[in-house]
Amino acid sequence: MPETPQQFHARALAATDGQRRLTFGEIPYWEVFPFEAEGLRVKPLEDLTLPEPPRHGEGGVDCSACAHAADPAADEVWRNERWRVVLQGPGGSPLMLRAQPLAHHDLAELPDDLAAEMGVLLVHLTRAMEALPQVGRVHVARWGDGGAHLHLFVYARPKGMMQLRGTMMAVWDDFLPPVPVEVRDADARTVIRSLTLSLGGRALGVAAG
Ligand SMILES: [Zn+2]
């Protein structure tokens, strides 16, 4: 039998100290942990929030992604009949893009035909981005805690910077100096040209021309 939210929370709380703080365990000693352990501590565990508050665009109501279903937003760099790719940043990652369906779905409700297309799009996008000379690996992330309209972050780790491996790359993206806009835009053009050749669709915004 699965735990209830209350049982799960109570078990976590039982593992905390008198200030509701969990211990770090091994994490500060991970090679990829970006902070020095000295002085660092885990935040106190908060109470449950049930029901959870609605996310942006829940149920497609006032959804900013749906608002651009017909007219591409200024930061869109590619779309086909059912998907779009949006340019992020610039941040510390060499390139971060966001892929999402034009129609309002979250991951668990994505119809099978769109789910299959999502897989193909992510593979082609990853291949195009990993062909950039300064990219060591491309990560794909779906969190979805802020917005209800499915959006997948596809972002690059700089080649050779092994300290930036894995999950902490999302954090390093905020520490590293932002990539110059003209460099980011030129890389986006290169990636979208490659995507358009391999998968069709059309280049938009800074990726067009
Ligand atoms: Zn939507």
mmCIF file with all atom_site columns, C-alpha atoms and ligand atoms in Angstrom:
data_model
loop_
_atom_site.group_PDB
_atom_site.id
_atom_site.type_symbol
_atom_site.label_atom_id
_atom_site.label_alt_id
_atom_site.label_comp_id
_atom_site.label_asym_id
_atom_site.label_entity_id
_atom_site.label_seq_id
_atom_site.pdbx_PDB_ins_code
_atom_site.Cartn_x
_atom_site.Cartn_y
_atom_site.Cartn_z
_atom_site.occupancy
_atom_site.B_iso_or_equiv
_atom_site.pdbx_formal_charge
_atom_site.auth_seq_id
_atom_site.auth_comp_id
_atom_site.auth_asym_id
_atom_site.auth_atom_id
_atom_site.pdbx_PDB_model_num
ATOM   1   C  CA . MET A 1 1   ? 0.000  0.000  0.000   1.00 0.00 ? 1   MET A CA 1
ATOM   2   C  CA . PRO A 1 2   ? 1.468  3.425  -0.912  1.00 0.00 ? 2   PRO A CA 1
ATOM   3   C  CA . GLU A 1 3   ? 2.081  5.997  1.779   1.00 0.00 ? 3   GLU A CA 1
ATOM   4   C  CA . THR A 1 4   ? -0.375 8.866  2.121   1.00 0.00 ? 4   THR A CA 1
ATOM   5   C  CA . PRO A 1 5   ? 1.078  12.385 1.728   1.00 0.00 ? 5   PRO A CA 1
ATOM   6   C  CA . GLN A 1 6   ? 0.762  12.728 5.516   1.00 0.00 ? 6   GLN A CA 1
ATOM   7   C  CA . GLN A 1 7   ? 2.613  9.456  6.158   1.00 0.00 ? 7   GLN A CA 1
ATOM   8   C  CA . PHE A 1 8   ? 5.352  10.432 3.734   1.00 0.00 ? 8   PHE A CA 1
ATOM   9   C  CA . HIS A 1 9   ? 5.742  13.864 5.336   1.00 0.00 ? 9   HIS A CA 1
ATOM   10  C  CA . ALA A 1 10  ? 5.680  12.463 8.884   1.00 0.00 ? 10  ALA A CA 1
ATOM   11  C  CA . ARG A 1 11  ? 8.423  9.973  8.028   1.00 0.00 ? 11  ARG A CA 1
ATOM   12  C  CA . ALA A 1 12  ? 10.582 12.753 6.578   1.00 0.00 ? 12  ALA A CA 1
ATOM   13  C  CA . LEU A 1 13  ? 9.918  14.973 9.595   1.00 0.00 ? 13  LEU A CA 1
ATOM   14  C  CA . ALA A 1 14  ? 10.872 12.143 11.969  1.00 0.00 ? 14  ALA A CA 1
ATOM   15  C  CA . ALA A 1 15  ? 14.322 12.105 10.355  1.00 0.00 ? 15  ALA A CA 1
ATOM   16  C  CA . THR A 1 16  ? 14.956 15.813 11.102  1.00 0.00 ? 16  THR A CA 1
ATOM   17  C  CA . ASP A 1 17  ? 16.682 17.444 14.072  1.00 0.00 ? 17  ASP A CA 1
ATOM   18  C  CA . GLY A 1 18  ? 14.974 19.772 16.603  1.00 0.00 ? 18  GLY A CA 1
ATOM   19  C  CA . GLN A 1 19  ? 14.855 22.514 13.952  1.00 0.00 ? 19  GLN A CA 1
ATOM   20  C  CA . ARG A 1 20  ? 13.154 20.304 11.340  1.00 0.00 ? 20  ARG A CA 1
ATOM   21  C  CA . ARG A 1 21  ? 16.421 20.143 9.367   1.00 0.00 ? 21  ARG A CA 1
ATOM   22  C  CA . LEU A 1 22  ? 17.528 17.017 7.519   1.00 0.00 ? 22  LEU A CA 1
ATOM   23  C  CA . THR A 1 23  ? 21.230 16.208 7.406   1.00 0.00 ? 23  THR A CA 1
ATOM   24  C  CA . PHE A 1 24  ? 23.233 16.603 4.227   1.00 0.00 ? 24  PHE A CA 1
ATOM   25  C  CA . GLY A 1 25  ? 24.564 13.083 4.120   1.00 0.00 ? 25  GLY A CA 1
ATOM   26  C  CA . GLU A 1 26  ? 27.123 12.621 1.365   1.00 0.00 ? 26  GLU A CA 1
ATOM   27  C  CA . ILE A 1 27  ? 25.851 15.324 -0.973  1.00 0.00 ? 27  ILE A CA 1
ATOM   28  C  CA . PRO A 1 28  ? 28.349 18.103 -0.063  1.00 0.00 ? 28  PRO A CA 1
ATOM   29  C  CA . TYR A 1 29  ? 31.114 15.630 -0.857  1.00 0.00 ? 29  TYR A CA 1
ATOM   30  C  CA . TRP A 1 30  ? 29.840 14.846 -4.347  1.00 0.00 ? 30  TRP A CA 1
ATOM   31  C  CA . GLU A 1 31  ? 32.413 15.865 -6.941  1.00 0.00 ? 31  GLU A CA 1
ATOM   32  C  CA . VAL A 1 32  ? 29.719 17.842 -8.725  1.00 0.00 ? 32  VAL A CA 1
ATOM   33  C  CA . PHE A 1 33  ? 28.288 19.615 -5.655  1.00 0.00 ? 33  PHE A CA 1
ATOM   34  C  CA . PRO A 1 34  ? 28.821 23.312 -6.456  1.00 0.00 ? 34  PRO A CA 1
ATOM   35  C  CA . PHE A 1 35  ? 29.001 24.645 -2.868  1.00 0.00 ? 35  PHE A CA 1
ATOM   36  C  CA . GLU A 1 36  ? 31.575 24.280 -0.088  1.00 0.00 ? 36  GLU A CA 1
ATOM   37  C  CA . ALA A 1 37  ? 30.079 22.415 2.863   1.00 0.00 ? 37  ALA A CA 1
ATOM   38  C  CA . GLU A 1 38  ? 31.357 24.854 5.521   1.00 0.00 ? 38  GLU A CA 1
ATOM   39  C  CA . GLY A 1 39  ? 28.453 26.901 6.936   1.00 0.00 ? 39  GLY A CA 1
ATOM   40  C  CA . LEU A 1 40  ? 25.883 25.357 4.644   1.00 0.00 ? 40  LEU A CA 1
ATOM   41  C  CA . ARG A 1 41  ? 22.717 23.801 6.080   1.00 0.00 ? 41  ARG A CA 1
ATOM   42  C  CA . VAL A 1 42  ? 19.460 22.295 4.879   1.00 0.00 ? 42  VAL A CA 1
ATOM   43  C  CA . LYS A 1 43  ? 16.336 24.437 5.209   1.00 0.00 ? 43  LYS A CA 1
ATOM   44  C  CA . PRO A 1 44  ? 13.755 23.399 7.820   1.00 0.00 ? 44  PRO A CA 1
ATOM   45  C  CA . LEU A 1 45  ? 11.136 21.037 6.416   1.00 0.00 ? 45  LEU A CA 1
ATOM   46  C  CA . GLU A 1 46  ? 7.898  22.912 5.739   1.00 0.00 ? 46  GLU A CA 1
ATOM   47  C  CA . ASP A 1 47  ? 4.337  21.751 6.450   1.00 0.00 ? 47  ASP A CA 1
ATOM   48  C  CA . LEU A 1 48  ? 2.311  19.993 3.770   1.00 0.00 ? 48  LEU A CA 1
ATOM   49  C  CA . THR A 1 49  ? 0.390  22.160 1.294   1.00 0.00 ? 49  THR A CA 1
ATOM   50  C  CA . LEU A 1 50  ? -2.731 20.234 0.275   1.00 0.00 ? 50  LEU A CA 1
ATOM   51  C  CA . PRO A 1 51  ? -4.337 20.659 -2.090  1.00 0.00 ? 51  PRO A CA 1
ATOM   52  C  CA . GLU A 1 52  ? -1.375 22.030 -4.036  1.00 0.00 ? 52  GLU A CA 1
ATOM   53  C  CA . PRO A 1 53  ? -1.878 25.527 -5.467  1.00 0.00 ? 53  PRO A CA 1
ATOM   54  C  CA . PRO A 1 54  ? -2.714 25.713 -9.203  1.00 0.00 ? 54  PRO A CA 1
ATOM   55  C  CA . ARG A 1 55  ? 0.159  26.240 -11.632 1.00 0.00 ? 55  ARG A CA 1
ATOM   56  C  CA . HIS A 1 56  ? 0.268  28.859 -14.373 1.00 0.00 ? 56  HIS A CA 1
ATOM   57  C  CA . GLY A 1 57  ? -2.173 27.972 -17.164 1.00 0.00 ? 57  GLY A CA 1
ATOM   58  C  CA . GLU A 1 58  ? -3.853 25.119 -15.286 1.00 0.00 ? 58  GLU A CA 1
ATOM   59  C  CA . GLY A 1 59  ? -6.533 23.547 -17.498 1.00 0.00 ? 59  GLY A CA 1
ATOM   60  C  CA . GLY A 1 60  ? -5.484 25.836 -20.360 1.00 0.00 ? 60  GLY A CA 1
ATOM   61  C  CA . VAL A 1 61  ? -6.997 28.889 -18.611 1.00 0.00 ? 61  VAL A CA 1
ATOM   62  C  CA . ASP A 1 62  ? -4.956 32.085 -19.164 1.00 0.00 ? 62  ASP A CA 1
ATOM   63  C  CA . CYS A 1 63  ? -2.110 29.916 -20.447 1.00 0.00 ? 63  CYS A CA 1
ATOM   64  C  CA . SER A 1 64  ? 0.654  31.998 -22.056 1.00 0.00 ? 64  SER A CA 1
ATOM   65  C  CA . ALA A 1 65  ? 1.773  29.020 -24.171 1.00 0.00 ? 65  ALA A CA 1
ATOM   66  C  CA . CYS A 1 66  ? -1.746 28.526 -25.542 1.00 0.00 ? 66  CYS A CA 1
ATOM   67  C  CA . ALA A 1 67  ? -1.947 32.267 -26.295 1.00 0.00 ? 67  ALA A CA 1
ATOM   68  C  CA . HIS A 1 68  ? 0.722  31.707 -28.953 1.00 0.00 ? 68  HIS A CA 1
ATOM   69  C  CA . ALA A 1 69  ? -0.751 28.550 -30.460 1.00 0.00 ? 69  ALA A CA 1
ATOM   70  C  CA . ALA A 1 70  ? -1.465 30.318 -33.753 1.00 0.00 ? 70  ALA A CA 1
ATOM   71  C  CA . ASP A 1 71  ? 1.004  33.240 -33.647 1.00 0.00 ? 71  ASP A CA 1
ATOM   72  C  CA . PRO A 1 72  ? 4.586  32.362 -32.737 1.00 0.00 ? 72  PRO A CA 1
ATOM   73  C  CA . ALA A 1 73  ? 5.986  34.268 -29.749 1.00 0.00 ? 73  ALA A CA 1
ATOM   74  C  CA . ALA A 1 74  ? 9.062  36.476 -30.317 1.00 0.00 ? 74  ALA A CA 1
ATOM   75  C  CA . ASP A 1 75  ? 11.397 33.939 -28.702 1.00 0.00 ? 75  ASP A CA 1
ATOM   76  C  CA . GLU A 1 76  ? 10.216 30.986 -30.797 1.00 0.00 ? 76  GLU A CA 1
ATOM   77  C  CA . VAL A 1 77  ? 12.926 29.623 -33.076 1.00 0.00 ? 77  VAL A CA 1
ATOM   78  C  CA . TRP A 1 78  ? 11.174 26.652 -34.679 1.00 0.00 ? 78  TRP A CA 1
ATOM   79  C  CA . ARG A 1 79  ? 7.773  25.069 -35.137 1.00 0.00 ? 79  ARG A CA 1
ATOM   80  C  CA . ASN A 1 80  ? 6.009  22.422 -37.134 1.00 0.00 ? 80  ASN A CA 1
ATOM   81  C  CA . GLU A 1 81  ? 2.296  21.577 -37.177 1.00 0.00 ? 81  GLU A CA 1
ATOM   82  C  CA . ARG A 1 82  ? 2.198  20.423 -33.548 1.00 0.00 ? 82  ARG A CA 1
ATOM   83  C  CA . TRP A 1 83  ? 5.396  21.434 -31.719 1.00 0.00 ? 83  TRP A CA 1
ATOM   84  C  CA . ARG A 1 84  ? 7.464  24.520 -31.019 1.00 0.00 ? 84  ARG A CA 1
ATOM   85  C  CA . VAL A 1 85  ? 11.006 25.176 -29.827 1.00 0.00 ? 85  VAL A CA 1
ATOM   86  C  CA . VAL A 1 86  ? 11.631 28.336 -27.804 1.00 0.00 ? 86  VAL A CA 1
ATOM   87  C  CA . LEU A 1 87  ? 14.962 30.030 -27.107 1.00 0.00 ? 87  LEU A CA 1
ATOM   88  C  CA . GLN A 1 88  ? 15.898 30.490 -23.426 1.00 0.00 ? 88  GLN A CA 1
ATOM   89  C  CA . GLY A 1 89  ? 18.352 32.822 -21.757 1.00 0.00 ? 89  GLY A CA 1
ATOM   90  C  CA . PRO A 1 90  ? 21.036 33.662 -22.492 1.00 0.00 ? 90  PRO A CA 1
ATOM   91  C  CA . GLY A 1 91  ? 22.287 31.871 -19.387 1.00 0.00 ? 91  GLY A CA 1
ATOM   92  C  CA . GLY A 1 92  ? 25.513 30.169 -18.414 1.00 0.00 ? 92  GLY A CA 1
ATOM   93  C  CA . SER A 1 93  ? 24.713 27.064 -20.445 1.00 0.00 ? 93  SER A CA 1
ATOM   94  C  CA . PRO A 1 94  ? 26.068 27.262 -24.014 1.00 0.00 ? 94  PRO A CA 1
ATOM   95  C  CA . LEU A 1 95  ? 22.487 26.895 -25.249 1.00 0.00 ? 95  LEU A CA 1
ATOM   96  C  CA . MET A 1 96  ? 19.153 26.218 -23.564 1.00 0.00 ? 96  MET A CA 1
ATOM   97  C  CA . LEU A 1 97  ? 16.003 25.557 -25.578 1.00 0.00 ? 97  LEU A CA 1
ATOM   98  C  CA . ARG A 1 98  ? 12.451 24.669 -24.534 1.00 0.00 ? 98  ARG A CA 1
ATOM   99  C  CA . ALA A 1 99  ? 10.316 22.212 -26.501 1.00 0.00 ? 99  ALA A CA 1
ATOM   100 C  CA . GLN A 1 100 ? 6.550  21.999 -26.107 1.00 0.00 ? 100 GLN A CA 1
ATOM   101 C  CA . PRO A 1 101 ? 3.389  20.935 -27.932 1.00 0.00 ? 101 PRO A CA 1
ATOM   102 C  CA . LEU A 1 102 ? 1.271  23.718 -29.439 1.00 0.00 ? 102 LEU A CA 1
ATOM   103 C  CA . ALA A 1 103 ? -1.840 22.169 -27.880 1.00 0.00 ? 103 ALA A CA 1
ATOM   104 C  CA . HIS A 1 104 ? -2.395 22.246 -24.124 1.00 0.00 ? 104 HIS A CA 1
ATOM   105 C  CA . HIS A 1 105 ? -1.305 18.937 -22.591 1.00 0.00 ? 105 HIS A CA 1
ATOM   106 C  CA . ASP A 1 106 ? 0.805  17.955 -19.603 1.00 0.00 ? 106 ASP A CA 1
ATOM   107 C  CA . LEU A 1 107 ? 3.127  14.959 -19.827 1.00 0.00 ? 107 LEU A CA 1
ATOM   108 C  CA . ALA A 1 108 ? 0.770  12.439 -18.224 1.00 0.00 ? 108 ALA A CA 1
ATOM   109 C  CA . GLU A 1 109 ? -2.053 13.425 -20.591 1.00 0.00 ? 109 GLU A CA 1
ATOM   110 C  CA . LEU A 1 110 ? -0.016 13.585 -23.785 1.00 0.00 ? 110 LEU A CA 1
ATOM   111 C  CA . PRO A 1 111 ? -1.714 11.457 -26.500 1.00 0.00 ? 111 PRO A CA 1
ATOM   112 C  CA . ASP A 1 112 ? 0.431  8.596  -27.787 1.00 0.00 ? 112 ASP A CA 1
ATOM   113 C  CA . ASP A 1 113 ? 0.967  10.114 -31.239 1.00 0.00 ? 113 ASP A CA 1
ATOM   114 C  CA . LEU A 1 114 ? 2.292  13.327 -29.675 1.00 0.00 ? 114 LEU A CA 1
ATOM   115 C  CA . ALA A 1 115 ? 4.357  11.311 -27.186 1.00 0.00 ? 115 ALA A CA 1
ATOM   116 C  CA . ALA A 1 116 ? 6.024  9.536  -30.100 1.00 0.00 ? 116 ALA A CA 1
ATOM   117 C  CA . GLU A 1 117 ? 6.691  12.869 -31.841 1.00 0.00 ? 117 GLU A CA 1
ATOM   118 C  CA . MET A 1 118 ? 8.144  14.263 -28.595 1.00 0.00 ? 118 MET A CA 1
ATOM   119 C  CA . GLY A 1 119 ? 10.673 11.453 -28.502 1.00 0.00 ? 119 GLY A CA 1
ATOM   120 C  CA . VAL A 1 120 ? 11.760 12.031 -32.071 1.00 0.00 ? 120 VAL A CA 1
ATOM   121 C  CA . LEU A 1 121 ? 11.995 15.809 -31.585 1.00 0.00 ? 121 LEU A CA 1
ATOM   122 C  CA . LEU A 1 122 ? 14.115 15.446 -28.426 1.00 0.00 ? 122 LEU A CA 1
ATOM   123 C  CA . VAL A 1 123 ? 16.500 13.071 -30.172 1.00 0.00 ? 123 VAL A CA 1
ATOM   124 C  CA . HIS A 1 124 ? 16.937 15.344 -33.208 1.00 0.00 ? 124 HIS A CA 1
ATOM   125 C  CA . LEU A 1 125 ? 17.350 18.417 -31.029 1.00 0.00 ? 125 LEU A CA 1
ATOM   126 C  CA . THR A 1 126 ? 19.911 16.703 -28.818 1.00 0.00 ? 126 THR A CA 1
ATOM   127 C  CA . ARG A 1 127 ? 21.854 15.502 -31.850 1.00 0.00 ? 127 ARG A CA 1
ATOM   128 C  CA . ALA A 1 128 ? 21.917 18.999 -33.368 1.00 0.00 ? 128 ALA A CA 1
ATOM   129 C  CA . MET A 1 129 ? 23.011 20.627 -30.088 1.00 0.00 ? 129 MET A CA 1
ATOM   130 C  CA . GLU A 1 130 ? 25.675 18.025 -29.276 1.00 0.00 ? 130 GLU A CA 1
ATOM   131 C  CA . ALA A 1 131 ? 27.223 18.765 -32.687 1.00 0.00 ? 131 ALA A CA 1
ATOM   132 C  CA . LEU A 1 132 ? 28.202 22.253 -31.439 1.00 0.00 ? 132 LEU A CA 1
ATOM   133 C  CA . PRO A 1 133 ? 31.948 22.238 -30.678 1.00 0.00 ? 133 PRO A CA 1
ATOM   134 C  CA . GLN A 1 134 ? 31.645 23.707 -27.172 1.00 0.00 ? 134 GLN A CA 1
ATOM   135 C  CA . VAL A 1 135 ? 28.937 21.259 -26.026 1.00 0.00 ? 135 VAL A CA 1
ATOM   136 C  CA . GLY A 1 136 ? 29.922 18.188 -24.010 1.00 0.00 ? 136 GLY A CA 1
ATOM   137 C  CA . ARG A 1 137 ? 26.436 16.811 -23.339 1.00 0.00 ? 137 ARG A CA 1
ATOM   138 C  CA . VAL A 1 138 ? 22.813 17.838 -23.694 1.00 0.00 ? 138 VAL A CA 1
ATOM   139 C  CA . HIS A 1 139 ? 20.399 17.323 -20.787 1.00 0.00 ? 139 HIS A CA 1
ATOM   140 C  CA . VAL A 1 140 ? 16.621 17.022 -21.036 1.00 0.00 ? 140 VAL A CA 1
ATOM   141 C  CA . ALA A 1 141 ? 14.458 18.083 -18.090 1.00 0.00 ? 141 ALA A CA 1
ATOM   142 C  CA . ARG A 1 142 ? 10.756 18.145 -17.450 1.00 0.00 ? 142 ARG A CA 1
ATOM   143 C  CA . TRP A 1 143 ? 9.851  19.662 -14.086 1.00 0.00 ? 143 TRP A CA 1
ATOM   144 C  CA . GLY A 1 144 ? 6.456  21.231 -14.711 1.00 0.00 ? 144 GLY A CA 1
ATOM   145 C  CA . ASP A 1 145 ? 5.942  22.587 -11.189 1.00 0.00 ? 145 ASP A CA 1
ATOM   146 C  CA . GLY A 1 146 ? 5.519  26.155 -12.436 1.00 0.00 ? 146 GLY A CA 1
ATOM   147 C  CA . GLY A 1 147 ? 3.516  25.868 -15.662 1.00 0.00 ? 147 GLY A CA 1
ATOM   148 C  CA . ALA A 1 148 ? 0.796  23.364 -16.596 1.00 0.00 ? 148 ALA A CA 1
ATOM   149 C  CA . HIS A 1 149 ? 1.500  23.408 -20.352 1.00 0.00 ? 149 HIS A CA 1
ATOM   150 C  CA . LEU A 1 150 ? 4.110  20.695 -20.993 1.00 0.00 ? 150 LEU A CA 1
ATOM   151 C  CA . HIS A 1 151 ? 7.566  22.183 -21.540 1.00 0.00 ? 151 HIS A CA 1
ATOM   152 C  CA . LEU A 1 152 ? 10.863 20.321 -21.713 1.00 0.00 ? 152 LEU A CA 1
ATOM   153 C  CA . PHE A 1 153 ? 14.160 22.081 -21.139 1.00 0.00 ? 153 PHE A CA 1
ATOM   154 C  CA . VAL A 1 154 ? 16.923 20.918 -23.458 1.00 0.00 ? 154 VAL A CA 1
ATOM   155 C  CA . TYR A 1 155 ? 20.207 22.397 -22.301 1.00 0.00 ? 155 TYR A CA 1
ATOM   156 C  CA . ALA A 1 156 ? 23.874 21.962 -22.970 1.00 0.00 ? 156 ALA A CA 1
ATOM   157 C  CA . ARG A 1 157 ? 26.831 21.379 -20.652 1.00 0.00 ? 157 ARG A CA 1
ATOM   158 C  CA . PRO A 1 158 ? 30.088 23.030 -21.758 1.00 0.00 ? 158 PRO A CA 1
ATOM   159 C  CA . LYS A 1 159 ? 32.560 20.481 -23.112 1.00 0.00 ? 159 LYS A CA 1
ATOM   160 C  CA . GLY A 1 160 ? 35.447 19.574 -20.831 1.00 0.00 ? 160 GLY A CA 1
ATOM   161 C  CA . MET A 1 161 ? 33.959 21.190 -17.716 1.00 0.00 ? 161 MET A CA 1
ATOM   162 C  CA . MET A 1 162 ? 33.513 17.935 -15.820 1.00 0.00 ? 162 MET A CA 1
ATOM   163 C  CA . GLN A 1 163 ? 32.680 19.753 -12.583 1.00 0.00 ? 163 GLN A CA 1
ATOM   164 C  CA . LEU A 1 164 ? 29.381 20.729 -14.245 1.00 0.00 ? 164 LEU A CA 1
ATOM   165 C  CA . ARG A 1 165 ? 28.199 17.165 -14.893 1.00 0.00 ? 165 ARG A CA 1
ATOM   166 C  CA . GLY A 1 166 ? 24.693 15.999 -14.101 1.00 0.00 ? 166 GLY A CA 1
ATOM   167 C  CA . THR A 1 167 ? 21.835 17.569 -12.189 1.00 0.00 ? 167 THR A CA 1
ATOM   168 C  CA . MET A 1 168 ? 23.829 20.531 -10.888 1.00 0.00 ? 168 MET A CA 1
ATOM   169 C  CA . MET A 1 169 ? 24.215 21.933 -14.425 1.00 0.00 ? 169 MET A CA 1
ATOM   170 C  CA . ALA A 1 170 ? 20.785 23.507 -13.942 1.00 0.00 ? 170 ALA A CA 1
ATOM   171 C  CA . VAL A 1 171 ? 22.270 25.393 -10.961 1.00 0.00 ? 171 VAL A CA 1
ATOM   172 C  CA . TRP A 1 172 ? 25.574 26.237 -12.665 1.00 0.00 ? 172 TRP A CA 1
ATOM   173 C  CA . ASP A 1 173 ? 23.523 27.797 -15.469 1.00 0.00 ? 173 ASP A CA 1
ATOM   174 C  CA . ASP A 1 174 ? 22.795 30.634 -13.025 1.00 0.00 ? 174 ASP A CA 1
ATOM   175 C  CA . PHE A 1 175 ? 26.404 30.963 -11.797 1.00 0.00 ? 175 PHE A CA 1
ATOM   176 C  CA . LEU A 1 176 ? 28.294 31.008 -15.090 1.00 0.00 ? 176 LEU A CA 1
ATOM   177 C  CA . PRO A 1 177 ? 28.454 34.319 -16.977 1.00 0.00 ? 177 PRO A CA 1
ATOM   178 C  CA . PRO A 1 178 ? 25.701 34.504 -19.594 1.00 0.00 ? 178 PRO A CA 1
ATOM   179 C  CA . VAL A 1 179 ? 26.734 33.566 -23.115 1.00 0.00 ? 179 VAL A CA 1
ATOM   180 C  CA . PRO A 1 180 ? 26.888 36.720 -25.313 1.00 0.00 ? 180 PRO A CA 1
ATOM   181 C  CA . VAL A 1 181 ? 23.538 37.174 -27.066 1.00 0.00 ? 181 VAL A CA 1
ATOM   182 C  CA . GLU A 1 182 ? 25.050 37.174 -30.553 1.00 0.00 ? 182 GLU A CA 1
ATOM   183 C  CA . VAL A 1 183 ? 26.881 33.909 -29.827 1.00 0.00 ? 183 VAL A CA 1
ATOM   184 C  CA . ARG A 1 184 ? 23.743 32.280 -28.442 1.00 0.00 ? 184 ARG A CA 1
ATOM   185 C  CA . ASP A 1 185 ? 21.674 33.437 -31.417 1.00 0.00 ? 185 ASP A CA 1
ATOM   186 C  CA . ALA A 1 186 ? 24.235 32.168 -33.946 1.00 0.00 ? 186 ALA A CA 1
ATOM   187 C  CA . ASP A 1 187 ? 24.340 28.776 -32.179 1.00 0.00 ? 187 ASP A CA 1
ATOM   188 C  CA . ALA A 1 188 ? 20.532 28.643 -32.130 1.00 0.00 ? 188 ALA A CA 1
ATOM   189 C  CA . ARG A 1 189 ? 20.553 29.320 -35.893 1.00 0.00 ? 189 ARG A CA 1
ATOM   190 C  CA . THR A 1 190 ? 23.026 26.487 -36.453 1.00 0.00 ? 190 THR A CA 1
ATOM   191 C  CA . VAL A 1 191 ? 20.996 24.043 -34.344 1.00 0.00 ? 191 VAL A CA 1
ATOM   192 C  CA . ILE A 1 192 ? 17.659 24.978 -35.908 1.00 0.00 ? 192 ILE A CA 1
ATOM   193 C  CA . ARG A 1 193 ? 19.111 24.767 -39.436 1.00 0.00 ? 193 ARG A CA 1
ATOM   194 C  CA . SER A 1 194 ? 20.196 21.232 -38.618 1.00 0.00 ? 194 SER A CA 1
ATOM   195 C  CA . LEU A 1 195 ? 16.803 20.399 -37.035 1.00 0.00 ? 195 LEU A CA 1
ATOM   196 C  CA . THR A 1 196 ? 14.923 21.736 -40.047 1.00 0.00 ? 196 THR A CA 1
ATOM   197 C  CA . LEU A 1 197 ? 17.072 19.625 -42.381 1.00 0.00 ? 197 LEU A CA 1
ATOM   198 C  CA . SER A 1 198 ? 16.593 16.455 -40.362 1.00 0.00 ? 198 SER A CA 1
ATOM   199 C  CA . LEU A 1 199 ? 12.983 16.840 -39.188 1.00 0.00 ? 199 LEU A CA 1
ATOM   200 C  CA . GLY A 1 200 ? 11.330 19.552 -41.293 1.00 0.00 ? 200 GLY A CA 1
ATOM   201 C  CA . GLY A 1 201 ? 9.360  22.382 -39.730 1.00 0.00 ? 201 GLY A CA 1
ATOM   202 C  CA . ARG A 1 202 ? 10.379 26.005 -40.138 1.00 0.00 ? 202 ARG A CA 1
ATOM   203 C  CA . ALA A 1 203 ? 12.926 28.272 -38.505 1.00 0.00 ? 203 ALA A CA 1
ATOM   204 C  CA . LEU A 1 204 ? 11.559 31.371 -36.765 1.00 0.00 ? 204 LEU A CA 1
ATOM   205 C  CA . GLY A 1 205 ? 12.803 34.477 -34.961 1.00 0.00 ? 205 GLY A CA 1
ATOM   206 C  CA . VAL A 1 206 ? 16.567 34.727 -34.556 1.00 0.00 ? 206 VAL A CA 1
ATOM   207 C  CA . ALA A 1 207 ? 16.948 31.286 -36.177 1.00 0.00 ? 207 ALA A CA 1
ATOM   208 C  CA . ALA A 1 208 ? 15.296 32.409 -39.407 1.00 0.00 ? 208 ALA A CA 1
ATOM   209 C  CA . GLY A 1 209 ? 17.543 33.734 -42.171 1.00 0.00 ? 209 GLY A CA 1
HETATM 210 ZN ZN . ZN  B 2 .   ? -1.532 25.851 -22.576 1.00 0.00 ? 1   ZN  B ZN 1
#
